[in-house]
PDB file of C-alpha atoms in Angstrom:
ATOM      1  CA  UNK Y  23       4.222  17.833 -16.703  1.00 55.00           C
ATOM      2  CA  UNK Y  24       5.020  15.828 -13.457  1.00 57.00           C
ATOM      3  CA  UNK Y  25       4.364  19.000 -10.951  1.00 63.00           C
ATOM      4  CA  UNK Y  26       0.701  19.237 -12.405  1.00 76.00           C
ATOM      5  CA  UNK Y  27       0.092  15.935  -9.942  1.00 90.00           C
ATOM      6  CA  UNK Y  28       1.504  17.432  -7.168  1.00 97.00           C
ATOM      7  CA  UNK Y  29      -0.241  21.266  -5.263  1.00 97.00           C
ATOM      8  CA  UNK Y  30       1.322  24.228  -5.696  1.00 96.00           C
ATOM      9  CA  UNK Y  31       1.193  27.528  -4.402  1.00 95.00           C
ATOM     10  CA  UNK Y  32       0.383  29.919  -6.900  1.00 93.00           C
ATOM     11  CA  UNK Y  33      -0.104  34.346  -6.247  1.00 91.00           C
ATOM     12  CA  UNK Y  34      -2.156  33.140  -3.617  1.00 91.00           C
ATOM     13  CA  UNK Y  35      -3.532  30.422  -4.382  1.00 95.00           C
ATOM     14  CA  UNK Y  36      -3.078  26.932  -4.180  1.00 97.00           C
ATOM     15  CA  UNK Y  37      -3.483  25.071  -7.745  1.00 96.00           C
ATOM     16  CA  UNK Y  38      -3.485  21.584  -8.703  1.00 96.00           C
ATOM     17  CA  UNK Y  39      -3.978  19.868 -12.140  1.00 93.00           C
ATOM     18  CA  UNK Y  40      -3.974  24.436 -13.562  1.00 91.00           C
ATOM     19  CA  UNK Y  41      -6.904  24.349 -11.328  1.00 95.00           C
ATOM     20  CA  UNK Y  42      -7.774  25.826  -8.296  1.00 96.00           C
ATOM     21  CA  UNK Y  43      -7.034  23.686  -5.115  1.00 97.00           C
ATOM     22  CA  UNK Y  44      -9.106  24.456  -1.909  1.00 97.00           C
ATOM     23  CA  UNK Y  45      -9.181  22.393   1.458  1.00 97.00           C
ATOM     24  CA  UNK Y  46     -11.753  20.679   3.296  1.00 97.00           C
ATOM     25  CA  UNK Y  47      -9.488  18.896   5.551  1.00 97.00           C
ATOM     26  CA  UNK Y  48      -9.356  17.167   9.752  1.00 97.00           C
ATOM     27  CA  UNK Y  49      -6.361  16.886  11.879  1.00 97.00           C
ATOM     28  CA  UNK Y  50      -7.043  12.588  11.981  1.00 97.00           C
ATOM     29  CA  UNK Y  51      -5.611   9.698  14.025  1.00 95.00           C
ATOM     30  CA  UNK Y  52      -7.517   5.875  14.530  1.00 96.00           C
ATOM     31  CA  UNK Y  53      -9.634   6.072  16.401  1.00 94.00           C
ATOM     32  CA  UNK Y  54      -8.512   3.383  17.982  1.00 93.00           C
ATOM     33  CA  UNK Y  55      -4.442   3.916  18.662  1.00 93.00           C
ATOM     34  CA  UNK Y  56      -3.915   7.965  18.319  1.00 90.00           C
ATOM     35  CA  UNK Y  57      -1.316   9.878  19.069  1.00 89.00           C
ATOM     36  CA  UNK Y  58       1.794   7.829  20.157  1.00 87.00           C
ATOM     37  CA  UNK Y  59       0.046   5.022  20.094  1.00 92.00           C
ATOM     38  CA  UNK Y  60      -0.113   5.766  15.744  1.00 92.00           C
ATOM     39  CA  UNK Y  61       2.309   4.089  14.025  1.00 91.00           C
ATOM     40  CA  UNK Y  62       2.442   1.357  15.848  1.00 92.00           C
ATOM     41  CA  UNK Y  63      -0.840  -0.035  16.747  1.00 94.00           C
ATOM     42  CA  UNK Y  64      -3.317   1.651  13.552  1.00 94.00           C
ATOM     43  CA  UNK Y  65      -4.970  -1.199  12.052  1.00 96.00           C
ATOM     44  CA  UNK Y  66      -4.753  -0.565   8.809  1.00 97.00           C
ATOM     45  CA  UNK Y  67      -8.091  -2.094   8.595  1.00 97.00           C
ATOM     46  CA  UNK Y  68      -9.745  -0.438  10.423  1.00 97.00           C
ATOM     47  CA  UNK Y  69      -8.271   2.878   8.975  1.00 97.00           C
ATOM     48  CA  UNK Y  70     -10.038   2.047   5.302  1.00 98.00           C
ATOM     49  CA  UNK Y  71     -13.013   2.135   6.558  1.00 98.00           C
ATOM     50  CA  UNK Y  72     -12.823   5.183   8.736  1.00 98.00           C
ATOM     51  CA  UNK Y  73     -10.900   6.462   5.779  1.00 98.00           C
ATOM     52  CA  UNK Y  74     -14.346   5.886   3.144  1.00 98.00           C
ATOM     53  CA  UNK Y  75     -16.623   7.882   5.611  1.00 98.00           C
ATOM     54  CA  UNK Y  76     -14.004  10.523   5.463  1.00 98.00           C
ATOM     55  CA  UNK Y  77     -13.561  10.990   1.991  1.00 98.00           C
ATOM     56  CA  UNK Y  78     -18.125  10.599   1.926  1.00 98.00           C
ATOM     57  CA  UNK Y  79     -18.187  13.028   3.924  1.00 98.00           C
ATOM     58  CA  UNK Y  80     -16.251  15.231   0.749  1.00 97.00           C
ATOM     59  CA  UNK Y  81     -13.029  16.457   2.908  1.00 98.00           C
ATOM     60  CA  UNK Y  82     -10.417  16.028   0.867  1.00 98.00           C
ATOM     61  CA  UNK Y  83      -6.845  16.313   2.648  1.00 98.00           C
ATOM     62  CA  UNK Y  84      -6.116  14.722   6.382  1.00 98.00           C
ATOM     63  CA  UNK Y  85      -3.574  16.259   9.033  1.00 98.00           C
ATOM     64  CA  UNK Y  86      -1.628  12.699  10.360  1.00 97.00           C
ATOM     65  CA  UNK Y  87       1.215  13.552  12.685  1.00 96.00           C
ATOM     66  CA  UNK Y  88       4.257  11.543  13.216  1.00 93.00           C
ATOM     67  CA  UNK Y  89       5.937  10.911  15.934  1.00 89.00           C
ATOM     68  CA  UNK Y  90      10.400   9.698  14.728  1.00 91.00           C
ATOM     69  CA  UNK Y  91      10.954   7.735  17.323  1.00 90.00           C
ATOM     70  CA  UNK Y  92       8.917   4.423  16.443  1.00 92.00           C
ATOM     71  CA  UNK Y  93       9.592   4.896  12.422  1.00 94.00           C
ATOM     72  CA  UNK Y  94      13.728   4.630  13.828  1.00 94.00           C
ATOM     73  CA  UNK Y  95      16.342   3.101  15.455  1.00 92.00           C
ATOM     74  CA  UNK Y  96      19.339   4.294  16.934  1.00 84.00           C
ATOM     75  CA  UNK Y  97      20.553   7.441  17.919  1.00 85.00           C
ATOM     76  CA  UNK Y  98      18.612   9.824  15.881  1.00 87.00           C
ATOM     77  CA  UNK Y  99      21.427  10.896  13.841  1.00 89.00           C
ATOM     78  CA  UNK Y 100      22.062   7.816  12.623  1.00 88.00           C
ATOM     79  CA  UNK Y 101      18.050   7.317  10.608  1.00 92.00           C
ATOM     80  CA  UNK Y 102      18.485   4.128  11.282  1.00 95.00           C
ATOM     81  CA  UNK Y 103      14.508   2.962   9.007  1.00 96.00           C
ATOM     82  CA  UNK Y 104      12.588   1.210  11.381  1.00 96.00           C
ATOM     83  CA  UNK Y 105      11.506  -0.879   8.241  1.00 96.00           C
ATOM     84  CA  UNK Y 106       7.782  -1.963   9.682  1.00 96.00           C
ATOM     85  CA  UNK Y 107       6.750   1.505  10.810  1.00 95.00           C
ATOM     86  CA  UNK Y 108       7.577   2.427   7.000  1.00 97.00           C
ATOM     87  CA  UNK Y 109       6.355  -0.508   5.783  1.00 97.00           C
ATOM     88  CA  UNK Y 110       2.956   0.346   7.364  1.00 96.00           C
ATOM     89  CA  UNK Y 111       3.155   4.478   6.750  1.00 97.00           C
ATOM     90  CA  UNK Y 112       3.768   3.319   3.084  1.00 98.00           C
ATOM     91  CA  UNK Y 113       0.621   1.573   3.518  1.00 98.00           C
ATOM     92  CA  UNK Y 114      -1.240   3.918   4.933  1.00 97.00           C
ATOM     93  CA  UNK Y 115      -0.087   6.854   2.413  1.00 98.00           C
ATOM     94  CA  UNK Y 116      -1.639   4.149  -0.479  1.00 98.00           C
ATOM     95  CA  UNK Y 117      -4.970   4.234   1.599  1.00 98.00           C
ATOM     96  CA  UNK Y 118      -5.222   7.946   0.889  1.00 98.00           C
ATOM     97  CA  UNK Y 119      -3.875   8.098  -2.139  1.00 97.00           C
ATOM     98  CA  UNK Y 120      -5.888   5.907  -3.788  1.00 97.00           C
ATOM     99  CA  UNK Y 121      -9.362   8.143  -2.592  1.00 97.00           C
ATOM    100  CA  UNK Y 122      -7.969  10.877  -3.317  1.00 97.00           C
ATOM    101  CA  UNK Y 123      -7.517  12.370  -0.873  1.00 98.00           C
ATOM    102  CA  UNK Y 124      -4.268  14.573  -0.073  1.00 98.00           C
ATOM    103  CA  UNK Y 125      -2.028  14.455   3.919  1.00 98.00           C
ATOM    104  CA  UNK Y 126      -0.920  17.708   5.196  1.00 98.00           C
ATOM    105  CA  UNK Y 127       2.243  15.291   7.810  1.00 98.00           C
ATOM    106  CA  UNK Y 128       3.044  17.526  10.853  1.00 97.00           C
ATOM    107  CA  UNK Y 129       6.392  16.105  11.736  1.00 96.00           C
ATOM    108  CA  UNK Y 130       7.261  17.598  14.934  1.00 89.00           C
ATOM    109  CA  UNK Y 131       4.364  17.570  17.185  1.00 87.00           C
ATOM    110  CA  UNK Y 132       5.752  16.232  20.448  1.00 85.00           C
ATOM    111  CA  UNK Y 133       9.808  16.604  20.529  1.00 90.00           C
ATOM    112  CA  UNK Y 134      11.964  16.127  23.144  1.00 91.00           C
ATOM    113  CA  UNK Y 135      12.830  19.679  24.013  1.00 93.00           C
ATOM    114  CA  UNK Y 136      14.675  19.111  27.754  1.00 93.00           C
ATOM    115  CA  UNK Y 137      17.419  15.930  27.315  1.00 92.00           C
ATOM    116  CA  UNK Y 138      18.883  16.878  23.475  1.00 92.00           C
ATOM    117  CA  UNK Y 139      17.222  20.036  22.944  1.00 94.00           C
ATOM    118  CA  UNK Y 140      15.537  20.910  19.403  1.00 94.00           C
ATOM    119  CA  UNK Y 141      16.029  24.294  19.110  1.00 95.00           C
ATOM    120  CA  UNK Y 142      19.282  23.920  20.730  1.00 91.00           C
ATOM    121  CA  UNK Y 143      20.611  20.503  18.950  1.00 92.00           C
ATOM    122  CA  UNK Y 144      18.483  20.730  15.608  1.00 88.00           C
ATOM    123  CA  UNK Y 145      22.089  19.678  13.584  1.00 90.00           C
ATOM    124  CA  UNK Y 146      21.142  15.711  15.887  1.00 91.00           C
ATOM    125  CA  UNK Y 147      17.363  15.216  14.121  1.00 94.00           C
ATOM    126  CA  UNK Y 148      18.752  16.241  10.984  1.00 96.00           C
ATOM    127  CA  UNK Y 149      19.596  13.045   9.305  1.00 95.00           C
ATOM    128  CA  UNK Y 150      15.732  11.215  10.083  1.00 95.00           C
ATOM    129  CA  UNK Y 151      13.726  14.382   8.719  1.00 96.00           C
ATOM    130  CA  UNK Y 152      15.926  13.877   5.514  1.00 97.00           C
ATOM    131  CA  UNK Y 153      15.604  10.585   5.359  1.00 97.00           C
ATOM    132  CA  UNK Y 154      11.686  10.440   5.611  1.00 97.00           C
ATOM    133  CA  UNK Y 155      11.354  13.946   3.422  1.00 98.00           C
ATOM    134  CA  UNK Y 156      13.507  11.918   0.179  1.00 98.00           C
ATOM    135  CA  UNK Y 157      11.620   8.452   1.135  1.00 98.00           C
ATOM    136  CA  UNK Y 158       8.354  10.670  -0.368  1.00 98.00           C
ATOM    137  CA  UNK Y 159       9.837  12.874  -2.479  1.00 97.00           C
ATOM    138  CA  UNK Y 160       8.143  12.219  -5.800  1.00 97.00           C
ATOM    139  CA  UNK Y 161       4.181  10.956  -3.098  1.00 97.00           C
ATOM    140  CA  UNK Y 162       1.619  13.470  -5.377  1.00 97.00           C
ATOM    141  CA  UNK Y 163      -0.349  13.145  -2.459  1.00 98.00           C
ATOM    142  CA  UNK Y 164       1.256  14.574   0.551  1.00 98.00           C
ATOM    143  CA  UNK Y 165       0.379  17.964  -0.256  1.00 98.00           C
ATOM    144  CA  UNK Y 166       2.888  19.838   2.569  1.00 98.00           C
ATOM    145  CA  UNK Y 167       5.058  18.737   5.355  1.00 98.00           C
ATOM    146  CA  UNK Y 168       4.041  20.475   8.532  1.00 98.00           C
ATOM    147  CA  UNK Y 169       7.555  21.285  10.246  1.00 98.00           C
ATOM    148  CA  UNK Y 170       6.352  21.917  13.864  1.00 96.00           C
ATOM    149  CA  UNK Y 171       2.695  21.678  15.645  1.00 96.00           C
ATOM    150  CA  UNK Y 172       2.675  25.116  17.447  1.00 96.00           C
ATOM    151  CA  UNK Y 173       5.843  26.077  17.814  1.00 97.00           C
ATOM    152  CA  UNK Y 174       4.929  29.735  19.190  1.00 97.00           C
ATOM    153  CA  UNK Y 175       3.922  28.090  23.021  1.00 97.00           C
ATOM    154  CA  UNK Y 176       7.467  27.712  23.193  1.00 97.00           C
ATOM    155  CA  UNK Y 177       8.597  30.734  22.712  1.00 97.00           C
ATOM    156  CA  UNK Y 178       5.337  31.806  25.150  1.00 97.00           C
ATOM    157  CA  UNK Y 179       2.645  32.624  22.157  1.00 96.00           C
ATOM    158  CA  UNK Y 180       0.439  31.556  24.268  1.00 95.00           C
ATOM    159  CA  UNK Y 181       1.160  32.954  28.161  1.00 95.00           C
ATOM    160  CA  UNK Y 182       5.507  34.664  27.930  1.00 95.00           C
ATOM    161  CA  UNK Y 183       5.530  32.582  31.057  1.00 95.00           C
ATOM    162  CA  UNK Y 184       5.346  29.549  28.808  1.00 94.00           C
ATOM    163  CA  UNK Y 185       8.434  30.459  27.567  1.00 96.00           C
ATOM    164  CA  UNK Y 186      10.901  27.349  26.839  1.00 95.00           C
ATOM    165  CA  UNK Y 187      12.904  29.840  24.026  1.00 97.00           C
ATOM    166  CA  UNK Y 188      14.022  32.492  22.347  1.00 97.00           C
ATOM    167  CA  UNK Y 189      11.557  33.107  19.359  1.00 97.00           C
ATOM    168  CA  UNK Y 190      15.092  33.691  17.416  1.00 97.00           C
ATOM    169  CA  UNK Y 191      15.409  29.721  18.469  1.00 97.00           C
ATOM    170  CA  UNK Y 192      12.615  29.566  17.156  1.00 98.00           C
ATOM    171  CA  UNK Y 193      12.596  30.735  13.904  1.00 98.00           C
ATOM    172  CA  UNK Y 194      16.368  29.686  12.794  1.00 97.00           C
ATOM    173  CA  UNK Y 195      15.554  25.985  13.861  1.00 97.00           C
ATOM    174  CA  UNK Y 196      12.361  26.635  11.276  1.00 98.00           C
ATOM    175  CA  UNK Y 197      15.000  28.433   8.404  1.00 98.00           C
ATOM    176  CA  UNK Y 198      17.217  25.695   8.936  1.00 97.00           C
ATOM    177  CA  UNK Y 199      14.537  22.669   8.850  1.00 97.00           C
ATOM    178  CA  UNK Y 200      12.239  24.645   6.011  1.00 98.00           C
ATOM    179  CA  UNK Y 201      15.595  24.868   3.522  1.00 98.00           C
ATOM    180  CA  UNK Y 202      16.390  21.450   4.610  1.00 98.00           C
ATOM    181  CA  UNK Y 203      13.258  19.965   3.720  1.00 98.00           C
ATOM    182  CA  UNK Y 204      12.608  22.214  -0.294  1.00 98.00           C
ATOM    183  CA  UNK Y 205      16.559  20.680  -0.927  1.00 98.00           C
ATOM    184  CA  UNK Y 206      14.701  16.746   0.353  1.00 98.00           C
ATOM    185  CA  UNK Y 207      11.351  17.314  -1.596  1.00 98.00           C
ATOM    186  CA  UNK Y 208      11.082  20.306  -3.706  1.00 97.00           C
ATOM    187  CA  UNK Y 209       7.409  18.878  -5.389  1.00 96.00           C
ATOM    188  CA  UNK Y 210       5.948  19.505  -1.728  1.00 98.00           C
ATOM    189  CA  UNK Y 211       4.935  22.463  -0.404  1.00 98.00           C
ATOM    190  CA  UNK Y 212       6.195  23.076   3.498  1.00 98.00           C
ATOM    191  CA  UNK Y 213       4.094  25.022   6.348  1.00 98.00           C
ATOM    192  CA  UNK Y 214       3.989  25.380  10.279  1.00 98.00           C
ATOM    193  CA  UNK Y 215       1.172  24.617  12.300  1.00 97.00           C
ATOM    194  CA  UNK Y 216       1.315  27.769  14.511  1.00 98.00           C
ATOM    195  CA  UNK Y 217      -0.959  28.545  17.576  1.00 97.00           C
ATOM    196  CA  UNK Y 218      -1.459  32.278  17.289  1.00 96.00           C
ATOM    197  CA  UNK Y 219      -0.373  34.829  14.959  1.00 96.00           C
ATOM    198  CA  UNK Y 220       2.209  32.794  12.155  1.00 97.00           C
ATOM    199  CA  UNK Y 221       3.410  35.123   9.779  1.00 98.00           C
ATOM    200  CA  UNK Y 222       6.749  35.420  12.137  1.00 98.00           C
ATOM    201  CA  UNK Y 223       6.864  31.925   9.327  1.00 98.00           C
ATOM    202  CA  UNK Y 224       5.964  33.879   6.785  1.00 97.00           C
ATOM    203  CA  UNK Y 225       9.944  33.582   4.857  1.00 97.00           C
ATOM    204  CA  UNK Y 226      10.389  30.072   5.481  1.00 98.00           C
ATOM    205  CA  UNK Y 227       6.981  28.371   4.119  1.00 98.00           C
ATOM    206  CA  UNK Y 228       4.912  28.312   1.232  1.00 97.00           C
ATOM    207  CA  UNK Y 229       1.415  27.851   3.684  1.00 96.00           C
ATOM    208  CA  UNK Y 230       0.298  30.749   7.120  1.00 97.00           C
ATOM    209  CA  UNK Y 231      -0.708  28.579   8.963  1.00 97.00           C
ATOM    210  CA  UNK Y 232      -2.944  28.817  12.694  1.00 96.00           C
ATOM    211  CA  UNK Y 233      -5.062  26.994  14.487  1.00 94.00           C
ATOM    212  CA  UNK Y 234      -8.535  28.895  15.414  1.00 81.00           C
TER     213      UNK Y 234
END
């Protein structure tokens, strides 16, 4: 059964190969190439050593962050892939899979919220998201796609004075993107790493996620 190789959500429990799977995870960037430097500058040999240490610590899941800019050339709606960047991402996923480390892939950490705002011009980015999740739809090392890192901050979850969008706008985008990802990567789970109360995301995700 192909599905057995993927982490599944069944009756409030994560399952892998028909057995309960408990996430023991960390956020991860290579120590010398964090944030926007991740894909352009990450050294695979150094990452292999770091991932060996992570595996030795009995961590079974890492959460990595993808910035779309280094992954594509041209306009977002064209979604022309940067071959070198995706080759490196392929290699990183292989390093993790070889160590039996599952991956939560955060797709939108610091998106454009001003020039072509994510929540009001979201269709512009659909082609890029579709390309990414389709490319890896058969990759069992991927546990889940994390659709947005702390999107609730954009509607003022921490401070109402910091709200730049309404909760409705953010959740409408989340609903749309969740459908898009699930249609194109049906074996993978979906989550959204909220800063605060994640229950508003429950209709759109398989795993509730909040940042304590």
